[in-house]
mmCIF file of C-alpha atoms in Angstrom:
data_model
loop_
_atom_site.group_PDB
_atom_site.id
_atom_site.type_symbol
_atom_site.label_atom_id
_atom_site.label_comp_id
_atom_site.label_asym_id
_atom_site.label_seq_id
_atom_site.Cartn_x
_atom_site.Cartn_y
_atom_site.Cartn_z
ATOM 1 C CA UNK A 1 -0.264 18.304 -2.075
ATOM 2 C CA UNK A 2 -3.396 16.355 -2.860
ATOM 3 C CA UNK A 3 -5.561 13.924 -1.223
ATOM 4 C CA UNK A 4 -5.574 12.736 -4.753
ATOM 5 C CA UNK A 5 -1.840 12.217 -5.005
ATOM 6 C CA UNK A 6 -1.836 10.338 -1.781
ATOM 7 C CA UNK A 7 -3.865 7.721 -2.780
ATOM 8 C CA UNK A 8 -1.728 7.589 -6.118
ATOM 9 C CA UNK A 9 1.370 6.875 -3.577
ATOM 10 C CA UNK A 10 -0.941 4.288 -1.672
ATOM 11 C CA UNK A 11 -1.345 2.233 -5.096
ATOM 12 C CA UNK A 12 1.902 2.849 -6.068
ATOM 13 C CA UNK A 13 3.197 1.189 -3.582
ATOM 14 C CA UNK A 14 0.198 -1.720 -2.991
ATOM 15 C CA UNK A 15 1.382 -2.481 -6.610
ATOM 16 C CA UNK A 16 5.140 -2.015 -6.475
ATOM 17 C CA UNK A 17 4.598 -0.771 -10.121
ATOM 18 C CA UNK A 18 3.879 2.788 -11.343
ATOM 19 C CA UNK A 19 2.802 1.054 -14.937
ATOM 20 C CA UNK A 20 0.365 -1.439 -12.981
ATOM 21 C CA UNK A 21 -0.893 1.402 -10.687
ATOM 22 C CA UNK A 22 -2.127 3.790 -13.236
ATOM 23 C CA UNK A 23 -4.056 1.065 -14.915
ATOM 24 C CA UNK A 24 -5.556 0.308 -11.583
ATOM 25 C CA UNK A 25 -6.178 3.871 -10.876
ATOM 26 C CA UNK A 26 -7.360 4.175 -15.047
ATOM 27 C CA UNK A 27 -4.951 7.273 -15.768
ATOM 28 C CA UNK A 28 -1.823 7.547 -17.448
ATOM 29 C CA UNK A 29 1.566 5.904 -16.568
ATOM 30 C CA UNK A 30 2.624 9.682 -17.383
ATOM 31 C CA UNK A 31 0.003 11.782 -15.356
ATOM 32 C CA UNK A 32 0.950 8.778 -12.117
ATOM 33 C CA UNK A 33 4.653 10.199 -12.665
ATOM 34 C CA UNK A 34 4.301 13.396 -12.784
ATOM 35 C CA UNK A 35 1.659 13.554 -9.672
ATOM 36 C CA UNK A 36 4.561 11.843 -7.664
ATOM 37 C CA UNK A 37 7.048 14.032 -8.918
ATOM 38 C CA UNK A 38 5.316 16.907 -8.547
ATOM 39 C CA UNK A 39 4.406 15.633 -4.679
ATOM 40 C CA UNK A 40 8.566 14.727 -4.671
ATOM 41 C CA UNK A 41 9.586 18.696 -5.229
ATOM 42 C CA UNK A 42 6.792 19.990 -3.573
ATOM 43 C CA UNK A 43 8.268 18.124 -0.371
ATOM 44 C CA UNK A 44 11.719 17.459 -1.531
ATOM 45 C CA UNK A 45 12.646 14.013 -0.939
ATOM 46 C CA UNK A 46 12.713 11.059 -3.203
ATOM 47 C CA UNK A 47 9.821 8.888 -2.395
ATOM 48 C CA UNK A 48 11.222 5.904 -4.938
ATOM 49 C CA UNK A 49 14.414 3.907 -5.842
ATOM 50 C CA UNK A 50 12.881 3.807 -9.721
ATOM 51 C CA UNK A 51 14.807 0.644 -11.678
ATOM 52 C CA UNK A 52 13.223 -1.640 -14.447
ATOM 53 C CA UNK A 53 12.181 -4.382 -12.184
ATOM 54 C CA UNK A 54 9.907 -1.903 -10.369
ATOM 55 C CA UNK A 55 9.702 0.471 -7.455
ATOM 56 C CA UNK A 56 10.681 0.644 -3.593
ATOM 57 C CA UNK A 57 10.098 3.369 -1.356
ATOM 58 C CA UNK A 58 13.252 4.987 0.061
ATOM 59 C CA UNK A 59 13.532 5.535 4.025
ATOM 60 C CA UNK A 60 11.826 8.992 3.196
ATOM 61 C CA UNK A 61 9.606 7.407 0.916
ATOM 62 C CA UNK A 62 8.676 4.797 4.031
ATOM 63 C CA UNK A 63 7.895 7.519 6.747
ATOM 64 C CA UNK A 64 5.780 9.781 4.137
ATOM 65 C CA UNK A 65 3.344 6.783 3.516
ATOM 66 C CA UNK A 66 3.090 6.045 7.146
ATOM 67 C CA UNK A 67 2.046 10.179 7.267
ATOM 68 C CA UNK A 68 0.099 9.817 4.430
ATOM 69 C CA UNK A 69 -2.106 6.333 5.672
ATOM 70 C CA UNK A 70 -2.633 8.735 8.504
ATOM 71 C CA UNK A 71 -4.456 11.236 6.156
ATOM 72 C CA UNK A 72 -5.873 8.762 3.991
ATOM 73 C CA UNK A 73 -7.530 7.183 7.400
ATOM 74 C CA UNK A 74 -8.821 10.730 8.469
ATOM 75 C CA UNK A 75 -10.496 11.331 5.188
ATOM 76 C CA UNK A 76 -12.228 8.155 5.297
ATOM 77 C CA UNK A 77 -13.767 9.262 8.774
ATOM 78 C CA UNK A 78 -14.662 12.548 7.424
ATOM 79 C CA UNK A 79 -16.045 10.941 4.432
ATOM 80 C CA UNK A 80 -18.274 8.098 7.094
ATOM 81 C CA UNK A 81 -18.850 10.866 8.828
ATOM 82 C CA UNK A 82 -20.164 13.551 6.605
ATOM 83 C CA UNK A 83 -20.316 12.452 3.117
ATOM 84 C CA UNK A 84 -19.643 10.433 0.960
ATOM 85 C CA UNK A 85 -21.360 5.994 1.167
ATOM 86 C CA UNK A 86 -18.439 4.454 -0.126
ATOM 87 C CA UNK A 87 -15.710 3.960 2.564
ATOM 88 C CA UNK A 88 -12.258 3.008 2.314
ATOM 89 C CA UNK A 89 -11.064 -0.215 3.862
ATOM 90 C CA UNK A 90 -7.998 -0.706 5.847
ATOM 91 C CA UNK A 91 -5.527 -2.928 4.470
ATOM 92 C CA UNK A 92 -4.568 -6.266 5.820
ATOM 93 C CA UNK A 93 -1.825 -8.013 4.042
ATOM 94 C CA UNK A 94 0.405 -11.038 5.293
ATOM 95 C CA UNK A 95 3.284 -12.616 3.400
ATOM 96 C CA UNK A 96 4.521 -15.730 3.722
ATOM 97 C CA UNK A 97 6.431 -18.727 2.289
ATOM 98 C CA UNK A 98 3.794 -21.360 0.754
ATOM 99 C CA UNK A 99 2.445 -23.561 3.762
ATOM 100 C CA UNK A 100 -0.406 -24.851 4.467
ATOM 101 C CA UNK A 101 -0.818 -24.180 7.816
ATOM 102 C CA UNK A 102 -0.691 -20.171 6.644
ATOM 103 C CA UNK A 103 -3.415 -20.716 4.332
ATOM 104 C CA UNK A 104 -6.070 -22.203 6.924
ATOM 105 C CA UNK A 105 -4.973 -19.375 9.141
ATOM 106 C CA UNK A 106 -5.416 -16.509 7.200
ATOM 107 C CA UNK A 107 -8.548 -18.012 6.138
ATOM 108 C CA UNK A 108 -9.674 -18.685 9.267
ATOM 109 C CA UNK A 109 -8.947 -14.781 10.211
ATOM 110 C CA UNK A 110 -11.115 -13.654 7.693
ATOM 111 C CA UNK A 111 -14.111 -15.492 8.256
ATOM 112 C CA UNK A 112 -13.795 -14.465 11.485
ATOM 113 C CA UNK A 113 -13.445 -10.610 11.266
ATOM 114 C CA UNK A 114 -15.344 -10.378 7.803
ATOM 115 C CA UNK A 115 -14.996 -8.323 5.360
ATOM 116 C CA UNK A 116 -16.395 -5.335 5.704
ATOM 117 C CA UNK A 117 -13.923 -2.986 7.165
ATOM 118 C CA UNK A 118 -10.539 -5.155 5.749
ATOM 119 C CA UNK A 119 -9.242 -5.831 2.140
ATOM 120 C CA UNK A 120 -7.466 -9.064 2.753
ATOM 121 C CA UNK A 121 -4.215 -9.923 0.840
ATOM 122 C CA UNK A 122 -2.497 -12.824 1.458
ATOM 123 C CA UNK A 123 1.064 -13.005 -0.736
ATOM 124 C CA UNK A 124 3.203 -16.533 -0.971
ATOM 125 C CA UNK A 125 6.722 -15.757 -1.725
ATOM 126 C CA UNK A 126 10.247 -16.599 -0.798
ATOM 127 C CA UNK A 127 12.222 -16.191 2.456
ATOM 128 C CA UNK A 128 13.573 -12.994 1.193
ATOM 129 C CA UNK A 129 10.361 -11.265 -0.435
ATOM 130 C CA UNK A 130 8.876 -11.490 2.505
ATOM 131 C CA UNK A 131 10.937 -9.503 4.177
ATOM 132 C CA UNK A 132 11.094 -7.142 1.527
ATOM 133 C CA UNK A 133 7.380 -6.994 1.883
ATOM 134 C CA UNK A 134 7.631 -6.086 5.417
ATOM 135 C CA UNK A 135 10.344 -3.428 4.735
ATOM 136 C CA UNK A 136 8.463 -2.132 1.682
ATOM 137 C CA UNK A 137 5.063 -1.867 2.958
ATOM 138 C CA UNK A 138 3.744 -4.274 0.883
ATOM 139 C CA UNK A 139 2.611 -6.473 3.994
ATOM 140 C CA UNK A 140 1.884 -5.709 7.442
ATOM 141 C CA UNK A 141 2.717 -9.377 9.160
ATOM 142 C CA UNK A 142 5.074 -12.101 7.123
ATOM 143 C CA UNK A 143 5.915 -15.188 7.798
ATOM 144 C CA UNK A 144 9.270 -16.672 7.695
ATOM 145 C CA UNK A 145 10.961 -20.269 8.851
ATOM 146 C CA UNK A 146 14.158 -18.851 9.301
#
């Protein structure tokens, strides 16, 4: 394994697209899936349900990334540390369905904390894709009105 391919899995999954995360990343829709399957025998498990609409983790695929932010967070510390002057953010993404009320709020959050250690996301979607967003990764808080 590779720091490398972690932070392939990492946009994989910010994405929910393999096609859409190697143009992000600016490689190869081929190299992307062969990194992940190479990381897939290395440990083997199946990290993604693969269909044409897209990607989801599987309940492997779930716990690895939670291992893997872990690493990804450790080499940022190194890298703040000891190296490198870019740093790596930590992720901050809420979905919801589309109110108002959301939208001041998650402003309001990041005027207040800033931006400097926090990519912001904020995704409006449908009861149920929010809770696929939870389940998925894809978000770390959603908001529902069931």
């Amino acid at each position: 394994m590779r720091i490398q391919q972690l932070e392939y899995l990492e946009k994989i999954v910010e994405t929910g697209s393999i096609n859409e995360a190697a143009k992000q990343l600016f490689i190869s829709q081929p190299s992307l899936s062969q990194a992940m399957k190479e990381m897939e025998k290395e440990y083997k498990i199946q990290l993604f349900y693969r269909t044409k609409l897209g990607i989801t983790l599987t309940n492997e695929g779930r716990e690895f990334i939670n291992y893997s932010r872990g690493i990804l967070d450790q080499v940022n510390l190194l890298d703040e540390r000891f190296g490198k002057t870019t740093t790596r953010k930590h992720i901050f993404s809420v979905s919801g369905q589309h109110y108002a009320f959301v939208v001041h709020a998650f402003v309001e959050l990041v005027k207040k904390i800033g931006q400097d250690e926090y990519q912001f996301t904020l995704r409006e979607t449908q009861t149920q894709n929010v809770l696929d967003d939870i389940q998925t990764f894809k978000s770390e808080l959603g908001l529902n009105d069931l």
